[in-house]
Amino acid sequence: MNKRSVRDLDVRGKRVLVRVDFNVPIKDGRVTDDTRIRRALPTIRYLLSEGARPILISHLGRPKGEPDPKYRMDPVARRLGELLDRQVLKLDEAVGPEVERALAEWDGQGVVLLENSRFYPGETKNDPEFARQLAALADLYVNDAFGAAHRAHATTVGVAELLPSAAGFLLEEELDYLDAVLESPERPFVAILGGAKVSDKLGVIKSLLERADTLLVGGAMCFTFFKARGYEVGSSLVEDDYVEQAKELMESAGERLVLPVDVVVAREMEEGAESRTVPADGIPEGWMGLDIGPKTVELFGRHISSARTIFWNGPMGVFEIEAFAKGTEGVAKAVAESGATSVVGGGDSVAAVRKLGLEDEMSHISTGGGASLEYVEGRELPGVAVLPEKEG
Ligand code: ADP
Ligand code: MG
């Protein structure tokens, strides 16, 4: 990564505003998945060990630009305190005189966690005044929120323009892995794409077709390709407006684009629904494809086991339902056993890998669903673009 790193800043004794991604699921006042908090710990621990005073800020959920008790950061503060084993001073606002007073009285121990940035309408509008108020709290700014880097908000862009800024370790790691895959992959480079919609991922498909040796397509999006091939798709999810584009993509990709050879079908997308496996071109009327079949798992597995680099986004089927999870499981296991550099991005894909307990088998699991996909598409992430280049 060619951006200035937190390591390049002189942080001793300084107040460092750190944009973290603590947008975690919460139930009954408890954090139910603390992955994103854990992934921010290296930067926080580094700052503490260097004698800095970290002031953390994140958004949580989608409050409507005003305080909403449902989205207060208190459960996050409790979990962070447990993980860090240091004092977490949680404030009930993110900016303003109360915050400034609390910071002036702060004993400098542990970290400060500001209130949810989206309680302020200025956050998503990247309002200069809100950014100025944030900048007034600190000497330096570090962005470690890869999951929010595709948004041009006050905590990701506005404040970075006002303070000496750098990237945190997680942001760095995310970009380094994605760059390695996109810029200089060891070959063969196999990309695996699945999930719900072709329309969501057209840019990703195109970008990966330019870079990967093979593109394996599963999930609901394969039915739009099936239709483009002239197969009967029954009541499978198809995006009719994209059949033409799917046809063009298949023509330009040739043999590099690999589609399923068999699919698991059912009449309803439900637990316990009667299901069967049929050839890709033999989906009966009234049935829908909900997973890739065992022959496809084998076929995809052969490509995956010979790969040196793998990028995976999107489950192969409706993995939330046991009966349609085998394709995703088979592919996940093949990736885990491949020995390739493997990067997994996308909210549901990551959830699937985690559910299978295979997280540690992947080289890199992205914390940013939307951000990782935009990056793969070749779009510049505003929260990254704003950070200064490394010097010298
Ligand atoms: P990600 O979050 O990893 O980018 P997506 O959001 O694109 O992935 O897609 C995930 C969703 O796609 C899951 O909820 C899954 O149930 C759904 N899905 C996968 N295959 C099918 C299918 N054959 N039919 C309907 N839905 C599917
Ligand atoms: Mg998703």
JSON list of C-alpha atoms in Angstrom, two decimals, residues 16-22 54-59 73 93-95 112-118 120 123 130 134 137 141-145 154-156 159:
[
{"chain": "A", "resi": 16, "resn": "VAL", "atom": "CA", "xyz": [-5.42, 10.40, 17.70]},
{"chain": "A", "resi": 17, "resn": "LEU", "atom": "CA", "xyz": [-8.91, 10.26, 16.27]},
{"chain": "A", "resi": 18, "resn": "VAL", "atom": "CA", "xyz": [-9.36, 6.74, 14.91]},
{"chain": "A", "resi": 19, "resn": "ARG", "atom": "CA", "xyz": [-12.20, 5.92, 12.54]},
{"chain": "A", "resi": 20, "resn": "VAL", "atom": "CA", "xyz": [-13.01, 2.29, 13.26]},
{"chain": "A", "resi": 21, "resn": "ASP", "atom": "CA", "xyz": [-15.71, 0.04, 11.87]},
{"chain": "A", "resi": 22, "resn": "PHE", "atom": "CA", "xyz": [-17.63, -1.04, 14.96]},
{"chain": "A", "resi": 54, "resn": "PRO", "atom": "CA", "xyz": [-6.79, 7.04, 21.00]},
{"chain": "A", "resi": 55, "resn": "ILE", "atom": "CA", "xyz": [-10.22, 8.57, 20.50]},
{"chain": "A", "resi": 56, "resn": "LEU", "atom": "CA", "xyz": [-12.38, 6.11, 18.59]},
{"chain": "A", "resi": 57, "resn": "ILE", "atom": "CA", "xyz": [-15.37, 6.85, 16.41]},
{"chain": "A", "resi": 58, "resn": "SER", "atom": "CA", "xyz": [-17.67, 4.62, 14.36]},
{"chain": "A", "resi": 59, "resn": "HIS", "atom": "CA", "xyz": [-21.14, 4.45, 12.98]},
{"chain": "A", "resi": 73, "resn": "MET", "atom": "CA", "xyz": [-22.36, 2.60, 21.37]},
{"chain": "A", "resi": 93, "resn": "GLU", "atom": "CA", "xyz": [-21.94, 12.52, 22.18]},
{"chain": "A", "resi": 94, "resn": "ALA", "atom": "CA", "xyz": [-19.42, 12.64, 19.35]},
{"chain": "A", "resi": 95, "resn": "VAL", "atom": "CA", "xyz": [-18.69, 16.37, 19.19]},
{"chain": "A", "resi": 112, "resn": "VAL", "atom": "CA", "xyz": [-12.20, 7.12, 24.51]},
{"chain": "A", "resi": 113, "resn": "LEU", "atom": "CA", "xyz": [-15.14, 5.89, 22.45]},
{"chain": "A", "resi": 114, "resn": "LEU", "atom": "CA", "xyz": [-17.30, 8.63, 21.00]},
{"chain": "A", "resi": 115, "resn": "GLU", "atom": "CA", "xyz": [-21.02, 8.22, 20.33]},
{"chain": "A", "resi": 116, "resn": "ASN", "atom": "CA", "xyz": [-22.41, 6.89, 17.03]},
{"chain": "A", "resi": 117, "resn": "SER", "atom": "CA", "xyz": [-21.34, 9.22, 14.22]},
{"chain": "A", "resi": 118, "resn": "ARG", "atom": "CA", "xyz": [-24.66, 8.74, 12.44]},
{"chain": "A", "resi": 120, "resn": "TYR", "atom": "CA", "xyz": [-25.38, 13.60, 13.37]},
{"chain": "A", "resi": 123, "resn": "GLU", "atom": "CA", "xyz": [-21.87, 12.54, 8.98]},
{"chain": "A", "resi": 130, "resn": "PHE", "atom": "CA", "xyz": [-19.25, 18.56, 11.54]},
{"chain": "A", "resi": 134, "resn": "LEU", "atom": "CA", "xyz": [-14.42, 16.32, 14.91]},
{"chain": "A", "resi": 137, "resn": "LEU", "atom": "CA", "xyz": [-10.92, 16.92, 19.22]},
{"chain": "A", "resi": 141, "resn": "TYR", "atom": "CA", "xyz": [-6.38, 11.11, 12.29]},
{"chain": "A", "resi": 142, "resn": "VAL", "atom": "CA", "xyz": [-6.16, 7.40, 11.48]},
{"chain": "A", "resi": 143, "resn": "ASN", "atom": "CA", "xyz": [-8.62, 5.55, 9.28]},
{"chain": "A", "resi": 144, "resn": "ASP", "atom": "CA", "xyz": [-8.93, 1.86, 10.13]},
{"chain": "A", "resi": 145, "resn": "ALA", "atom": "CA", "xyz": [-12.51, 1.41, 8.91]},
{"chain": "A", "resi": 154, "resn": "ALA", "atom": "CA", "xyz": [-17.34, 13.32, 7.55]},
{"chain": "A", "resi": 155, "resn": "THR", "atom": "CA", "xyz": [-15.57, 10.63, 9.63]},
{"chain": "A", "resi": 156, "resn": "THR", "atom": "CA", "xyz": [-13.96, 9.00, 6.58]},
{"chain": "A", "resi": 159, "resn": "VAL", "atom": "CA", "xyz": [-11.89, 15.02, 8.92]}
]
